[in-house]
PDB file of C-alpha atoms in Angstrom:
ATOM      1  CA  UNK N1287     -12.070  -6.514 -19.971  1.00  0.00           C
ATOM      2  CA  UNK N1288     -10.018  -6.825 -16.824  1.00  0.00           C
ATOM      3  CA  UNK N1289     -12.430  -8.036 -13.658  1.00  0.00           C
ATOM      4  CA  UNK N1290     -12.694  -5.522 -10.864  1.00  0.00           C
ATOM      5  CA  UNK N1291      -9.079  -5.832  -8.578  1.00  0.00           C
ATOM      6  CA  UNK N1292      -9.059  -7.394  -5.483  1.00  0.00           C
ATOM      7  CA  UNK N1293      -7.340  -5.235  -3.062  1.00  0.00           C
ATOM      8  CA  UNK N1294      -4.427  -7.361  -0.373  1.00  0.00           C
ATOM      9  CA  UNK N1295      -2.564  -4.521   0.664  1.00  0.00           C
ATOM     10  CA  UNK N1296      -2.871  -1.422   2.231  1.00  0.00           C
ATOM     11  CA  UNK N1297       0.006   0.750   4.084  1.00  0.00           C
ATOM     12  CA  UNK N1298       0.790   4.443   4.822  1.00  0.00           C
ATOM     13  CA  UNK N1299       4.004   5.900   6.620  1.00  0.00           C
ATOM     14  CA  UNK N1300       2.949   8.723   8.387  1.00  0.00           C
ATOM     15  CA  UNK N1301       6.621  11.110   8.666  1.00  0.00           C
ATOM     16  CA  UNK N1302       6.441  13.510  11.430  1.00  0.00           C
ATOM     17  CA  UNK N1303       9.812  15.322  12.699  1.00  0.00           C
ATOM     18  CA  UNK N1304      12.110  12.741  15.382  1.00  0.00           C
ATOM     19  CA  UNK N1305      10.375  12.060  18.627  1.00  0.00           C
ATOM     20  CA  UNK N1306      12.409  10.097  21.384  1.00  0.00           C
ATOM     21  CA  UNK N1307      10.799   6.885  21.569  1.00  0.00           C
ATOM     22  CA  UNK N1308      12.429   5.753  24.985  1.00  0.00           C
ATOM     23  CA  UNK N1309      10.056   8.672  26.663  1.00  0.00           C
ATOM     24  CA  UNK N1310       7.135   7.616  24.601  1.00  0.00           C
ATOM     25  CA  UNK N1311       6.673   4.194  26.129  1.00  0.00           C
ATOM     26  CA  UNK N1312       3.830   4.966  28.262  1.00  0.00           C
ATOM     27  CA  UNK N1313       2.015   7.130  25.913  1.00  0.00           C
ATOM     28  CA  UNK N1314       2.653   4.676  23.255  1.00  0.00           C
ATOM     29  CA  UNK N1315       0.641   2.130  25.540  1.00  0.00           C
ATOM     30  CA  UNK N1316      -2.268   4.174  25.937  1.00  0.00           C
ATOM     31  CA  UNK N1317      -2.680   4.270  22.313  1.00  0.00           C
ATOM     32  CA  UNK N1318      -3.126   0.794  22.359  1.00  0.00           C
ATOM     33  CA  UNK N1319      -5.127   0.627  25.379  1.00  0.00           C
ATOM     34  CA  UNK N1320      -7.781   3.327  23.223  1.00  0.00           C
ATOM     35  CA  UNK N1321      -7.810   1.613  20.149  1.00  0.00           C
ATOM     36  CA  UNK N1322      -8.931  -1.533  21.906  1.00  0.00           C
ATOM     37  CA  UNK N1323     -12.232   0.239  22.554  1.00  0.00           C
ATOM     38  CA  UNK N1324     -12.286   1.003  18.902  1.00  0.00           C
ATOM     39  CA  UNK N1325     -14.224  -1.412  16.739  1.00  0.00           C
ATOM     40  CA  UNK N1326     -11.930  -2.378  13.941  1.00  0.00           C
ATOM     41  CA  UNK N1327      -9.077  -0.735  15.528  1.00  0.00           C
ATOM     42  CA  UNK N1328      -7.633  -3.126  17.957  1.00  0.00           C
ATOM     43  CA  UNK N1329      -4.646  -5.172  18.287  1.00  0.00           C
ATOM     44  CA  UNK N1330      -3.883  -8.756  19.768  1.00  0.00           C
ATOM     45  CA  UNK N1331      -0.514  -7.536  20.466  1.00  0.00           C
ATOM     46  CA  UNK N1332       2.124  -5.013  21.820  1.00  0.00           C
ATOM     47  CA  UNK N1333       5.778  -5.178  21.501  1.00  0.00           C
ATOM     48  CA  UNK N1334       8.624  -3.333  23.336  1.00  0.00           C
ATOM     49  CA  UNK N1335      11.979  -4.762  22.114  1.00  0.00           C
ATOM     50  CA  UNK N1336      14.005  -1.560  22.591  1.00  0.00           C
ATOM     51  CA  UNK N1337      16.079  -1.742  19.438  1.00  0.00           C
ATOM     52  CA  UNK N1338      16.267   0.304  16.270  1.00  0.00           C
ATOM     53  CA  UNK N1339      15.561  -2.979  14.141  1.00  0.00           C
ATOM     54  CA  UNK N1340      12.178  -4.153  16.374  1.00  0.00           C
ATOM     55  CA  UNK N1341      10.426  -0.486  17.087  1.00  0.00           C
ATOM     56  CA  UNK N1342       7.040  -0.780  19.427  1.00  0.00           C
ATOM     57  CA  UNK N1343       4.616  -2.305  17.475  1.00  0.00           C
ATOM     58  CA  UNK N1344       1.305  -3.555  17.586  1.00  0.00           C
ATOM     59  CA  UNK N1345      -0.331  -6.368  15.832  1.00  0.00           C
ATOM     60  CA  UNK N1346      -2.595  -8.605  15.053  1.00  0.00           C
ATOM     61  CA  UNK N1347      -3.563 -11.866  13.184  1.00  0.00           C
ATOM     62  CA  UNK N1348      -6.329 -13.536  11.826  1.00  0.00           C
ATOM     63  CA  UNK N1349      -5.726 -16.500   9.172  1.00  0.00           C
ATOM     64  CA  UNK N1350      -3.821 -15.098   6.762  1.00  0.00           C
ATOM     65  CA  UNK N1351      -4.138 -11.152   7.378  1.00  0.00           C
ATOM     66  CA  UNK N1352      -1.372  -9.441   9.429  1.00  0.00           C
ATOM     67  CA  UNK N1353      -2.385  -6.081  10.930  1.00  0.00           C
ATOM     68  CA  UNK N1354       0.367  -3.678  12.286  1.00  0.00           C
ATOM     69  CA  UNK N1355       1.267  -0.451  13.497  1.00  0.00           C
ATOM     70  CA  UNK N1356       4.851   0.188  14.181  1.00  0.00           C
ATOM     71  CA  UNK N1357       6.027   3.551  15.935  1.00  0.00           C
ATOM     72  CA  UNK N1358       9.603   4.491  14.731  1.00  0.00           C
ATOM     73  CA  UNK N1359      11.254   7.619  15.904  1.00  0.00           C
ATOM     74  CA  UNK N1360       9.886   9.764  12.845  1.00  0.00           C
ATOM     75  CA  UNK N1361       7.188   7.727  11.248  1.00  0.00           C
ATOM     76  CA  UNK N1362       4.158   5.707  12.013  1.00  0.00           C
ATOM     77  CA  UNK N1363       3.386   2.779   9.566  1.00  0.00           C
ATOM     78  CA  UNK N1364       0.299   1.073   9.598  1.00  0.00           C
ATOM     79  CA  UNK N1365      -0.246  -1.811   7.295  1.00  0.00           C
ATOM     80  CA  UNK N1366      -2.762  -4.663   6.392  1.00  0.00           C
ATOM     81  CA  UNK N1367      -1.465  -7.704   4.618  1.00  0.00           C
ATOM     82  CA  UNK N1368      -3.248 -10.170   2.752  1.00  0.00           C
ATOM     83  CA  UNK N1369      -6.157  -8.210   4.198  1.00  0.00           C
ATOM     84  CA  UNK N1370     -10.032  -8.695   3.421  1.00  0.00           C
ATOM     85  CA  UNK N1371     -10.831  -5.002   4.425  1.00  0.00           C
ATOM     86  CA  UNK N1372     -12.127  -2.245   2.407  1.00  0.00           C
ATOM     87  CA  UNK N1373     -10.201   1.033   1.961  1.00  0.00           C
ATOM     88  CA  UNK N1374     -12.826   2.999   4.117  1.00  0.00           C
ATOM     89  CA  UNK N1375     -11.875   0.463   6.943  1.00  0.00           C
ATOM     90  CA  UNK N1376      -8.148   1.200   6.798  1.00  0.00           C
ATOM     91  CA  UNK N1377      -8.952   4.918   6.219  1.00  0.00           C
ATOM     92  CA  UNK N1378     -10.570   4.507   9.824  1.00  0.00           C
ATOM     93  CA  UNK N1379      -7.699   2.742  10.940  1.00  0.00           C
ATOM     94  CA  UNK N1380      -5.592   5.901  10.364  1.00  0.00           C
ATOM     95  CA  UNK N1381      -7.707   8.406  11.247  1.00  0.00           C
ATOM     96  CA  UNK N1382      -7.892   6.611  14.642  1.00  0.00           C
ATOM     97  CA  UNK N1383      -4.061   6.182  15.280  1.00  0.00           C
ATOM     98  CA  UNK N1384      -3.480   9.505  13.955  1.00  0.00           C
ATOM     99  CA  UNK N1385      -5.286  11.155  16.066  1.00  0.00           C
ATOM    100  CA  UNK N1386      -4.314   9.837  19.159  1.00  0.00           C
ATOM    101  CA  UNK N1387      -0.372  10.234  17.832  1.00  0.00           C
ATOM    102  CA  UNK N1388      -1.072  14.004  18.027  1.00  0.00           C
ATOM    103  CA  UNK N1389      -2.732  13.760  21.359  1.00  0.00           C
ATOM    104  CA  UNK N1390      -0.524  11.706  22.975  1.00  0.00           C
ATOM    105  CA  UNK N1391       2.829  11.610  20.944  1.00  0.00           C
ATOM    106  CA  UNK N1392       2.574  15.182  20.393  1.00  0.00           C
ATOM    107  CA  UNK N1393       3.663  14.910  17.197  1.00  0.00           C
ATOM    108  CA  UNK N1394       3.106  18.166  15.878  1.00  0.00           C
ATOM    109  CA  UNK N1395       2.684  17.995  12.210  1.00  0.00           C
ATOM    110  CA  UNK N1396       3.047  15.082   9.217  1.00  0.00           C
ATOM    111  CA  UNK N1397       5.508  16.250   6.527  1.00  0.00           C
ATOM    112  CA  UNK N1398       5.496  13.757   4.327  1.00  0.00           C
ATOM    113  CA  UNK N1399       2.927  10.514   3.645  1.00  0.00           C
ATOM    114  CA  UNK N1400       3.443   7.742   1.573  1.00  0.00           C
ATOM    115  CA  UNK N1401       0.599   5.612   0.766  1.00  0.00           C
ATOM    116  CA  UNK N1402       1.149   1.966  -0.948  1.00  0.00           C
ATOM    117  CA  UNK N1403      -1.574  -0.402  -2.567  1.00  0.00           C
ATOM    118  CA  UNK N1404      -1.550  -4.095  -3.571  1.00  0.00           C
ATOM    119  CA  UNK N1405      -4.070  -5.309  -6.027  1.00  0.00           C
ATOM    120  CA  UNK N1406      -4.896  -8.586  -7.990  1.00  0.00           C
ATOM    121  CA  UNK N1407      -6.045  -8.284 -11.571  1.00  0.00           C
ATOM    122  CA  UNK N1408      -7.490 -11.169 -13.447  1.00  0.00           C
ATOM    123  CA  UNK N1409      -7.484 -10.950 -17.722  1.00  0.00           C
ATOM    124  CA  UNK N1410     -10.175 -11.944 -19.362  1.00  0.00           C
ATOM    125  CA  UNK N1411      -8.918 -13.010 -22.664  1.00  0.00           C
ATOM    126  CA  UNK N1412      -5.343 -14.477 -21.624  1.00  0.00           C
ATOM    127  CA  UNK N1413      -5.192 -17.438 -18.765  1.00  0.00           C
ATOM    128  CA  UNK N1414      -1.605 -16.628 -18.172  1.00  0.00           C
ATOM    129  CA  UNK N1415      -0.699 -12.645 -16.987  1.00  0.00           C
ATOM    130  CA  UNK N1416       2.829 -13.594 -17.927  1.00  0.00           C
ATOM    131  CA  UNK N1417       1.525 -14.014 -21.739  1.00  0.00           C
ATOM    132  CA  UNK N1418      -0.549 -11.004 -21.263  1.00  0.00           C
ATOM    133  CA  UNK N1419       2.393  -8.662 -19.846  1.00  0.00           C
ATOM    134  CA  UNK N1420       5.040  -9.909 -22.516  1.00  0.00           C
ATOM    135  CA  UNK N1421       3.024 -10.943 -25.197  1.00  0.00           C
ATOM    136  CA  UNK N1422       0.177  -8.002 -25.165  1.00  0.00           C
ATOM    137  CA  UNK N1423       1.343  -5.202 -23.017  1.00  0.00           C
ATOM    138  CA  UNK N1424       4.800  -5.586 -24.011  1.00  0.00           C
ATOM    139  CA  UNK N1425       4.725  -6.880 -27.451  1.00  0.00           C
ATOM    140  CA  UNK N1426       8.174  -9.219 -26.794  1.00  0.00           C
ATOM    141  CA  UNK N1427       6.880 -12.833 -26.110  1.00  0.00           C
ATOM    142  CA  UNK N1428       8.894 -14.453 -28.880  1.00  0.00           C
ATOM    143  CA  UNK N1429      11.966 -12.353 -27.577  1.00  0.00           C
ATOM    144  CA  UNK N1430      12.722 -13.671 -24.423  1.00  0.00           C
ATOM    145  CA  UNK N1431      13.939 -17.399 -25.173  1.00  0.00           C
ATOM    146  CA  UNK N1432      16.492 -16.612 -28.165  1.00  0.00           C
ATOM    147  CA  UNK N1433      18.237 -14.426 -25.945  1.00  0.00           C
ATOM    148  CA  UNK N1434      18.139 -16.467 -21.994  1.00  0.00           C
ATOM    149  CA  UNK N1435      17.151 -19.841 -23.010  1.00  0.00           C
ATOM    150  CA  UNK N1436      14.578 -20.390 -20.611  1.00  0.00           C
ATOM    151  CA  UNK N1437      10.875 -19.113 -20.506  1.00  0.00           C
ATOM    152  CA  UNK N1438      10.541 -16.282 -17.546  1.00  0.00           C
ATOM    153  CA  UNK N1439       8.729 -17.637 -14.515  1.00  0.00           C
ATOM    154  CA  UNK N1440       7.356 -13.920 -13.890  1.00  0.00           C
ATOM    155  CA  UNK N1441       7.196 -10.947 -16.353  1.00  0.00           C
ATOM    156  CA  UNK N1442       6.245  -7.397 -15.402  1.00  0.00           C
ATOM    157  CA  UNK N1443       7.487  -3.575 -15.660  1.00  0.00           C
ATOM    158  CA  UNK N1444       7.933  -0.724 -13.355  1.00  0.00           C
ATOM    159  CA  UNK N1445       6.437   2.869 -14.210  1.00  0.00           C
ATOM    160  CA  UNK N1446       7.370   5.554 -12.006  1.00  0.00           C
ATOM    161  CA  UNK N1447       5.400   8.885 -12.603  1.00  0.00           C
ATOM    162  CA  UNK N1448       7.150  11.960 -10.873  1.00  0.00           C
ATOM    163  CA  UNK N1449       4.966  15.474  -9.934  1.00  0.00           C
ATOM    164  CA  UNK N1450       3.603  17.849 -12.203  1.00  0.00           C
ATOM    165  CA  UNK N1451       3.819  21.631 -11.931  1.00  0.00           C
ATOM    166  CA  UNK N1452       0.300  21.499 -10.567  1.00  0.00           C
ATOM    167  CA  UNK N1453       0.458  18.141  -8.551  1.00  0.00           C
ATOM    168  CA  UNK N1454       2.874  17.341  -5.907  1.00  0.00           C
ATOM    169  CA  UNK N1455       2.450  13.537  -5.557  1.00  0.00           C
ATOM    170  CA  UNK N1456       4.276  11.047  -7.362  1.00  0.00           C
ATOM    171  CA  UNK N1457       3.649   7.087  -8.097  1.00  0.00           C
ATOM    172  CA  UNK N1458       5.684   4.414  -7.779  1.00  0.00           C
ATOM    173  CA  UNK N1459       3.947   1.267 -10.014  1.00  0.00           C
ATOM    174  CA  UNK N1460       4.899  -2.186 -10.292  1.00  0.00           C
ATOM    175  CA  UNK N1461       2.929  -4.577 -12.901  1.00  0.00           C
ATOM    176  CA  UNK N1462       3.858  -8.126 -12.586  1.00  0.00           C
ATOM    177  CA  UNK N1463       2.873 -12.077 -12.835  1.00  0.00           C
ATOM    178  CA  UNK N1464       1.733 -12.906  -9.514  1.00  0.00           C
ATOM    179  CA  UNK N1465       3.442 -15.747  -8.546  1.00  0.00           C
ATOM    180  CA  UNK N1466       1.332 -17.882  -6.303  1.00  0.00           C
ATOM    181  CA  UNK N1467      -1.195 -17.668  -9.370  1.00  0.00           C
ATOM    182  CA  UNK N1468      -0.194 -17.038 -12.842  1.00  0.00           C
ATOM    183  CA  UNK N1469      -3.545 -16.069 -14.131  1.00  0.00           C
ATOM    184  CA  UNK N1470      -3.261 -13.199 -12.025  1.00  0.00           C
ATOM    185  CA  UNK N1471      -1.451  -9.700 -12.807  1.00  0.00           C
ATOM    186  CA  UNK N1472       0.029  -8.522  -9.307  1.00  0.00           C
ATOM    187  CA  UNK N1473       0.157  -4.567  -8.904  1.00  0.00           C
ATOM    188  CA  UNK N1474       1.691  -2.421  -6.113  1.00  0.00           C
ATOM    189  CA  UNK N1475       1.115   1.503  -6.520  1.00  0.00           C
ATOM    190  CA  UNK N1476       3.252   4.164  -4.080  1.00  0.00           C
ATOM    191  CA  UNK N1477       2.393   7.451  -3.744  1.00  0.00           C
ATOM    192  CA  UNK N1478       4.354   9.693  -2.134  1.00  0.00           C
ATOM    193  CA  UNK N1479       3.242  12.920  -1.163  1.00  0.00           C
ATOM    194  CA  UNK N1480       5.203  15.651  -0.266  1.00  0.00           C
ATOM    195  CA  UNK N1481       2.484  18.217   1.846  1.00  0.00           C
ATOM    196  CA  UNK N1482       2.821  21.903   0.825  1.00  0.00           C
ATOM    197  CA  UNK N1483       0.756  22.131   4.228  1.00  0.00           C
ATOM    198  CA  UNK N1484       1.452  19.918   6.681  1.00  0.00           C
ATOM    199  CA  UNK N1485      -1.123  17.170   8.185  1.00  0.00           C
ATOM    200  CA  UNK N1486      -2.110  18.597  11.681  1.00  0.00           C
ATOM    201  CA  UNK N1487      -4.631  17.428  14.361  1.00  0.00           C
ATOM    202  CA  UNK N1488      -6.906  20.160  12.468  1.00  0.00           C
ATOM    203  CA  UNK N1489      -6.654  18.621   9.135  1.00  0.00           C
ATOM    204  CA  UNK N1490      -6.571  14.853   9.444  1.00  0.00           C
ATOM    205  CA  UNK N1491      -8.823  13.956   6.520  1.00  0.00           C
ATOM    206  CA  UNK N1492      -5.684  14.943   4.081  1.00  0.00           C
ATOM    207  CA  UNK N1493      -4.287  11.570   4.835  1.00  0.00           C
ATOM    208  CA  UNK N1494      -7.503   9.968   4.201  1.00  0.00           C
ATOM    209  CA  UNK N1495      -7.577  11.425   1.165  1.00  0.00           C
ATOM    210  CA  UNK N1496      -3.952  10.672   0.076  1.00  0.00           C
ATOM    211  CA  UNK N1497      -5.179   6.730   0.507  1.00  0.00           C
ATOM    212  CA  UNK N1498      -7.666   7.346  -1.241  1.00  0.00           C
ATOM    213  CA  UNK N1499      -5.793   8.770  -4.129  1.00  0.00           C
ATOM    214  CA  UNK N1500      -3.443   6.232  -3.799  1.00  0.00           C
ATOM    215  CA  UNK N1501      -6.152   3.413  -4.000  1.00  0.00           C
ATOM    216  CA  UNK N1502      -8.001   5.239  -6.902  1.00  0.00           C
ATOM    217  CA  UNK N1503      -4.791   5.669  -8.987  1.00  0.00           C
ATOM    218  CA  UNK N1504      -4.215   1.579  -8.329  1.00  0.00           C
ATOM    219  CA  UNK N1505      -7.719   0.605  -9.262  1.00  0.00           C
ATOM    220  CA  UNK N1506      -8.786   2.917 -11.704  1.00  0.00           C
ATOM    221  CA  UNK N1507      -5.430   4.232 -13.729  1.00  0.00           C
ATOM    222  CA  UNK N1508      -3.763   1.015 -14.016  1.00  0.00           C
ATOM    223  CA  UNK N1509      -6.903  -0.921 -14.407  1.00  0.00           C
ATOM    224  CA  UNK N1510      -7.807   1.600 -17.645  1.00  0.00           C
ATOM    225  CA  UNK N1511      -4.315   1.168 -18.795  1.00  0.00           C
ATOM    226  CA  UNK N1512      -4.213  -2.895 -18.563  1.00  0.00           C
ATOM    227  CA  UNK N1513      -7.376  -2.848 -19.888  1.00  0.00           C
ATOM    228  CA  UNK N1514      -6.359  -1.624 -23.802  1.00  0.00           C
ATOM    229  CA  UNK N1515      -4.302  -5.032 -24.031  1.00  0.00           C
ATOM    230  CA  UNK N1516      -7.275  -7.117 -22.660  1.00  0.00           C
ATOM    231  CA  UNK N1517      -8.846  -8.123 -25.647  1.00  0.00           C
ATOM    232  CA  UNK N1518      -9.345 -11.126 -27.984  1.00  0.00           C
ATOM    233  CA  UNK N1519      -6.725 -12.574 -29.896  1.00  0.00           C
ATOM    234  CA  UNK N1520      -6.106  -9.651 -32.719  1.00  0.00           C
ATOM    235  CA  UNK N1521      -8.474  -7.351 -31.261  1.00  0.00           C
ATOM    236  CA  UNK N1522      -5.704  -4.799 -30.467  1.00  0.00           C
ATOM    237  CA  UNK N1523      -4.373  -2.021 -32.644  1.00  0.00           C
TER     238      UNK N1523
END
C-alpha cells in the first residue's frame, strides 16, 4: 500500500483579461503592504524590475521553501516550493491575494485557472520507484537495457486526461522516479480549468475549490491508481 503523499508544491495562475502593469505599481504595493497584516500571508520581499522577463513579485524564504506571488499583465501566480504548508493554508493564500487583486487591480473577472500539485509517494513493497514504475506499473524492466545499454537513472510516464461532456477541467499528470531519492515516486498533477462562469469578487471560493480538486485528484486518483501495482512480489494480476 502506498504511504499517504507528502505534498511540496502548490501553484495556481489566476488569468484575468490584460491590465497595464506600469499604472499598477502603486496598487500593486498596497497589496503587499495588506497582506503583511495577514498571518500566513506575508512576504519578505517586493520586486519592481520593469521588464517582461522579471514582473513585480513578491517573495519570501524560509530554509528551503520559496513563497511567491508574481503579477504579470494577465495572470497572477502564486506558488509554494518545497513547502511544509497544508492545502487549506495556500487556499488562504489565494483567497487573500485574490481578493485584494479585484479591489485594487480591478481585475474584473478570472477566465481561466490552472492549479498544479507536487507530491512524494513512497512504495511499500519496492525500495526503488524506478523498479516499481518500469517493472510493476509498466511491465518493461527487462526491456530497457537490450535496447540503450545503460539502466535509466529515472523512469516515469505522462497521462494527460482532457474534459468530459459533463466536466470542463482537464489534468495534466506526470509519474516519475524522484531523483534526489529513488525510493520515492515524484508526481505533478495540472488542472486546468476553463470557467463556464467566470471567478468574480462575488464568487471567490471557485478557485478554492479548483485547488482543491486539483489536490484531491493528486492525492487520491493517482494514489488509487499507483496503489494496484503496490503489492508483494507476484501479488498482482
Amino acid at each position: 500500500m502506498i504511504g499517504e503523499p507528502c505534498s511540496i508544491y502548490f501553484s495556481t495562475h489566476l488569468i484575468h483579461p490584460p491590465i497595464k502593469l506600469e499604472e499598477s505599481k502603486d496598487s500593486i504595493k498596497e497589496i503587499y503592504h495588506e497582506l503583511s497584516k495577514v498571518r500566513g500571508c506575508d512576504y519578505d520581499n517586493i520586486s519592481f524590475e520593469g521588464s517582461p522577463a522579471s514582473p513585480p513579485r513578491f517573495t519570501k524564504q524560509q530554509g528551503k521553501t520559496i513563497s511567491s506571488c508574481l503579477f504579470l499583465s494577465d495572470r497572477i501566480l502564486i506558488q509554494e516550493d518545497w513547502t511544509d504548508i497544508t492545502l487549506e493554508s495556500f487556499s488562504q493564500k489565494i483567497r487573500e491575494i485574490l481578493d485584494r487583486g479585484f479591489r485594487l487591480l480591478k481585475l474584473g473577472f478570472v477566465i481561466i485557472q490552472t492549479c498544479t500539485v507536487r507530491s512524494l509517494f513512497v512504495p511499500h513493497y519496492s525500495a526503488d520507484a524506478r523498479v516499481f514504475l518500469a517493472e510493476k506499473a509498466c511491465g518493461v524492466g527487462n526491456k530497457i537495457i537490450p535496447y540503450f545499454k545503460r539502466p535509466a537513472h529515472m523512469f516515469g510516464m505522462r497521462l494527460v486526461f482532457p474534459p468530459l461532456k459533463d466536466v470542463a477541467h482537464s489534468f495534466d499528470v506526470r509519474i516519475e522516479s524522484f531523483s534526489q531519492d529513488h525510493r520515492k515516486v515524484f508526481v505533478e498533477t495540472t488542472g486546468t480549468f476553463h470557467l463556464i462562469q467566470p471567478i468574480t469578487p462575488a464568487n471567490v471560493d471557485v478557485a478554492l475549490v479548483n485547488m482543491s480538486t486539483t489536490y484531491g485528484f493528486c492525492t487520491n486518483d493517482v494514489k488509487n491508481f499507483l496503489n494496484q501495482f503496490d503489492q508483494p512480489e507476484g501479488g498482482i494480476q
